[in-house]
């Protein structure tokens, strides 16, 4: 499509030199926030920031130093609040815990004053809407099987926040977004799994229509908490161990062994719950052909994840015929990408 | 007293009973009466006189025996009177207890009957097991009834009798309504209606971030490039029947 041809098409940004389709996708994750937008090269650009902050005493020297180091901060309640990845790194240096606006996939009731900081991060990665009311699809978790959580409040809160920024906000299930991003070849039929920081989300869809969605409140944070407990270290340290590039099939130290054990336990827990839920599902579709399982999410990025997943899957008697089991090549950004697909379809 | 009784028995054994008519038929118009106590006193006097005249026991000894007997008699008499009094008191206490027992039995019967009726009420509810639709239809019916009553109330100056009747109906409707609400809640059927208006939380961010000092403007966020979504969109559009 040319710019001329799309002169009256609201799905195209006419202000840019090159026509770029409108619509943005936002992954509101417990550990990371990611915003996806189509670029003018036919690909997508994803802005990622860690969903964490750390407060330090406020003084002029610290402010100048943070600015020189290009560390984002906000002054809040007479404290310097370092935001995002830098907060995580500083916490590791000082042996402190980062503050987390979200827990178990939802906005944390213990961090109510973190909302302004979170709004700033989202505003930064999402940018201004290119047209007023541009569609922004953001992910929300499905209700959990193992905890009583308030998804309605979480969803309403982010709808309000994004609408306030000038977008038209729409919520989409997190695992459904994985299906939009990863199961195009299967006509969007199969199982999408999102292994996030706070929870694991599952969705089974038939030709892009979600049939069943749910979540379990265990994710990367659960691994971090348990590893930190057994090793006697802060959680941010456990996160660092987990993310420094280890292979859970071949742990090289006691620390890596702990991470490996809890990863295997998490995968087994998620699979058992998926199996049980699918077996008890009343509205489960029947599939003539084997369906694919796509895994995504930051927690699935660790080395050996998909191999261990397949090992654990082989141990259970899964109630559906399954074909491929694979991990997204862009596991961290797959949910944002899926949200972007939904937004682009919404715009069109 | 013992001697008097013995004398009475002796007189009874050695005498005959005759009615006044029989005496009259025998030609007797008047009879002399003598009490058994007087006969006992006369016998006692005669015995004393005989003993005194026999010279076997001295007068002093006789007086002492008489006093002693009299004292014993009074002591025994007091004991008997006390026993009679105690017996009387026990009878009164027994009568009171019997009265209390009767009252308690009556109360027990009332409570048993009340308990039985209360046990029957939920059992009847459970046995009836009205469906959610039934409860909802009953609630609707009650709402209609209330609406009609409200309309009737809105009409000018009803007669006194009609007002009483209306109040009674209103009370009955309220009672039934409460009952249905209770049953509905027990069955998980709520009369509440979900609002169609979505919750808007945008007011929570009315002033957030406006006045915060920050260097975010000068910071670049980490960017990642990923594969395009043209293929995904094409597939989705095809599924939707688009071009």
Coordinates of N, CA, C and O in Angstrom, one line a residue, chain A residues 42 44-48 63 70-76 119-120 124 152-153 156-157 161 180-181 184 187-188 330 332 337 341 344-345, chain B residues 199-202 204-206 208-209 212-219 221-229 232-233 235-237 239-240:
Chain A
X42 N 9.3 -3.1 8.0 CA 8.5 -4.3 7.9 C 8.7 -5.2 9.1 O 8.0 -6.3 9.2
X44 N 9.3 -5.3 13.6 CA 8.7 -4.6 14.8 C 9.8 -4.2 15.7 O 10.9 -4.8 15.7
X45 N 9.6 -3.1 16.4 CA 10.5 -2.7 17.4 C 9.9 -2.8 18.8 O 8.7 -2.4 19.0
X46 N 10.6 -3.4 19.7 CA 10.0 -3.6 21.0 C 10.9 -2.9 22.1 O 12.1 -3.1 22.1
X47 N 10.3 -2.0 22.8 CA 11.0 -1.3 23.9 C 10.7 -2.1 25.2 O 9.6 -2.4 25.5
X48 N 11.8 -2.4 25.8 CA 11.7 -3.2 27.0 C 12.3 -2.5 28.2 O 13.3 -1.9 28.1
X63 N 21.9 12.8 42.0 CA 21.1 13.2 40.8 C 22.0 13.4 39.6 O 21.8 12.8 38.5
X70 N 23.2 8.0 32.7 CA 22.0 7.7 32.0 C 21.1 6.7 32.7 O 20.6 5.8 32.1
X71 N 21.1 6.9 34.0 CA 20.2 6.0 34.8 C 18.9 6.8 35.1 O 18.9 7.9 35.6
X72 N 17.8 6.2 34.7 CA 16.5 6.9 34.9 C 16.1 7.0 36.3 O 16.2 6.0 37.1
X73 N 15.7 8.2 36.7 CA 15.2 8.3 38.1 C 14.0 9.2 38.2 O 13.7 10.0 37.3
X74 N 13.3 9.1 39.3 CA 12.2 10.0 39.6 C 12.3 10.5 41.0 O 12.7 9.7 41.9
X75 N 12.1 11.7 41.3 CA 12.1 12.2 42.7 C 10.7 12.0 43.2 O 9.7 12.6 42.7
X76 N 10.5 11.2 44.3 CA 9.2 10.9 44.8 C 9.3 10.9 46.3 O 10.1 10.1 46.8
X119 N 3.6 4.3 35.7 CA 3.0 5.0 34.6 C 4.1 5.7 33.8 O 4.0 5.8 32.5
X120 N 5.2 6.2 34.5 CA 6.3 6.8 33.7 C 7.0 5.8 32.9 O 7.4 6.1 31.7
X124 N 7.1 5.9 28.9 CA 8.4 6.0 28.2 C 8.5 4.9 27.1 O 8.9 5.2 25.9
X152 N -10.0 -8.1 37.5 CA -10.9 -7.0 37.1 C -10.2 -5.7 37.5 O -10.2 -4.7 36.6
X153 N -9.8 -5.5 38.7 CA -9.1 -4.3 39.2 C -7.9 -4.0 38.4 O -7.6 -2.9 37.9
X156 N -8.8 -3.0 34.8 CA -9.4 -1.6 34.8 C -8.4 -0.6 35.1 O -8.4 0.5 34.5
X157 N -7.4 -0.9 36.0 CA -6.4 0.1 36.3 C -5.6 0.5 35.1 O -5.3 1.6 34.8
X161 N -5.1 3.9 32.8 CA -3.8 4.5 32.7 C -3.5 4.7 31.2 O -3.0 5.8 30.8
X180 N -1.4 -15.6 19.0 CA -1.3 -14.6 17.9 C 0.1 -14.4 17.4 O 0.3 -14.3 16.2
X181 N 1.1 -14.5 18.3 CA 2.4 -14.2 17.8 C 3.1 -15.5 17.2 O 3.9 -15.4 16.3
X184 N 0.8 -18.7 13.9 CA 0.2 -18.4 12.7 C 0.2 -19.5 11.7 O -0.8 -19.8 10.9
X187 N -2.7 -21.8 11.8 CA -4.0 -21.1 11.8 C -4.5 -20.7 13.2 O -5.7 -20.8 13.5
X188 N -3.5 -20.4 14.0 CA -3.8 -19.9 15.4 C -4.6 -21.0 16.2 O -5.5 -20.6 17.0
X330 N 11.6 -15.4 20.0 CA 11.6 -14.0 20.7 C 10.8 -14.1 22.0 O 9.8 -13.5 22.1
X332 N 11.0 -13.2 25.1 CA 10.8 -12.1 25.9 C 9.7 -11.1 25.3 O 9.0 -10.5 26.1
X337 N 4.4 -8.8 21.0 CA 4.2 -9.0 19.6 C 2.8 -9.4 19.3 O 2.1 -8.9 18.4
X341 N -0.2 -7.7 17.1 CA -1.0 -8.3 16.1 C -2.5 -8.0 16.3 O -3.2 -7.6 15.4
X344 N -3.1 -4.4 15.5 CA -3.1 -4.1 14.1 C -4.4 -4.6 13.4 O -5.0 -3.9 12.6
X345 N -4.9 -5.8 13.9 CA -6.2 -6.3 13.4 C -7.3 -5.4 13.8 O -8.2 -5.1 13.1
Chain B
X199 N -16.0 -0.2 34.8 CA -15.3 0.6 35.9 C -14.2 1.4 35.2 O -13.4 0.9 34.4
X200 N -14.2 2.7 35.6 CA -13.2 3.6 35.0 C -12.2 4.0 36.1 O -12.6 4.7 37.1
X201 N -11.0 3.6 36.0 CA -10.0 3.8 37.0 C -9.1 5.0 36.6 O -8.1 5.3 37.3
X202 N -9.5 5.7 35.5 CA -8.6 6.8 35.1 C -8.4 7.9 36.1 O -7.4 8.6 36.1
X204 N -7.7 7.6 39.0 CA -6.6 7.3 39.9 C -5.3 7.9 39.4 O -4.4 8.1 40.2
X205 N -5.3 8.3 38.2 CA -4.1 8.9 37.6 C -4.2 10.4 37.3 O -3.6 10.9 36.4
X206 N -5.1 11.0 38.0 CA -5.5 12.4 37.7 C -4.2 13.3 37.7 O -4.0 14.1 36.8
X208 N -1.0 12.0 38.7 CA 0.3 11.3 38.8 C 1.3 11.7 37.7 O 0.9 11.8 36.5
X209 N 2.5 11.9 38.1 CA 3.5 12.1 37.1 C 3.7 13.5 36.6 O 4.7 13.9 36.1
X212 N 6.2 15.3 39.1 CA 7.4 14.6 39.6 C 8.6 15.0 38.8 O 8.6 15.1 37.6
X213 N 9.7 15.3 39.5 CA 11.0 15.6 38.9 C 11.6 14.3 38.4 O 11.7 13.3 39.1
X214 N 12.0 14.3 37.1 CA 12.6 13.1 36.6 C 13.6 13.4 35.4 O 13.5 14.5 34.9
X215 N 14.4 12.5 35.1 CA 15.3 12.7 34.0 C 14.9 11.7 32.8 O 15.7 11.4 32.0
X216 N 13.7 11.2 32.9 CA 13.3 10.2 32.0 C 13.3 10.7 30.5 O 13.5 9.9 29.6
X217 N 13.1 12.0 30.3 CA 13.1 12.5 29.0 C 14.5 12.3 28.3 O 14.5 12.1 27.1
X218 N 15.5 12.3 29.1 CA 16.9 12.2 28.5 C 17.4 10.7 28.4 O 18.5 10.5 28.0
X219 N 16.6 9.8 28.8 CA 17.0 8.4 28.9 C 16.4 7.6 27.7 O 15.2 7.8 27.4
X221 N 15.4 4.0 26.1 CA 15.0 2.7 26.6 C 15.7 1.6 25.7 O 16.0 1.9 24.6
X222 N 15.8 0.5 26.3 CA 16.4 -0.6 25.5 C 15.4 -1.1 24.5 O 14.3 -1.3 24.7
X223 N 16.0 -1.2 23.3 CA 15.1 -1.6 22.1 C 15.6 -3.0 21.6 O 16.7 -3.3 21.6
X224 N 14.6 -3.7 21.2 CA 14.9 -5.0 20.5 C 14.1 -5.0 19.2 O 13.0 -4.5 19.1
X225 N 14.7 -5.7 18.2 CA 14.0 -5.8 17.0 C 13.5 -7.2 16.9 O 14.1 -8.2 17.4
X226 N 12.4 -7.4 16.3 CA 11.8 -8.7 16.1 C 11.2 -8.9 14.8 O 11.0 -7.9 14.0
X227 N 10.9 -10.1 14.4 CA 10.3 -10.4 13.1 C 9.0 -9.7 12.9 O 8.2 -9.4 13.9
X228 N 8.7 -9.4 11.7 CA 7.4 -8.7 11.4 C 6.2 -9.5 11.6 O 6.3 -10.7 11.9
X229 N 5.1 -8.8 11.5 CA 3.8 -9.5 11.8 C 2.9 -9.6 10.6 O 1.7 -9.9 10.7
X232 N 1.4 -13.0 10.1 CA 0.4 -13.2 11.1 C -0.9 -12.5 10.7 O -2.0 -13.1 10.8
X233 N -0.8 -11.3 10.3 CA -1.9 -10.5 9.9 C -2.6 -11.0 8.7 O -3.9 -11.1 8.7
X235 N -2.7 -14.1 7.7 CA -3.4 -15.4 8.1 C -4.7 -15.0 8.9 O -5.7 -15.7 8.6
X236 N -4.6 -14.1 9.8 CA -5.7 -13.7 10.5 C -6.8 -13.1 9.6 O -8.0 -13.5 9.8
X237 N -6.4 -12.3 8.7 CA -7.4 -11.7 7.8 C -8.1 -12.8 6.9 O -9.3 -12.7 6.7
X239 N -8.5 -15.9 7.8 CA -9.4 -16.6 8.7 C -10.7 -15.8 8.9 O -11.8 -16.4 8.9
X240 N -10.6 -14.5 8.9 CA -11.8 -13.7 9.1 C -12.5 -13.5 7.7 O -13.6 -12.9 7.7

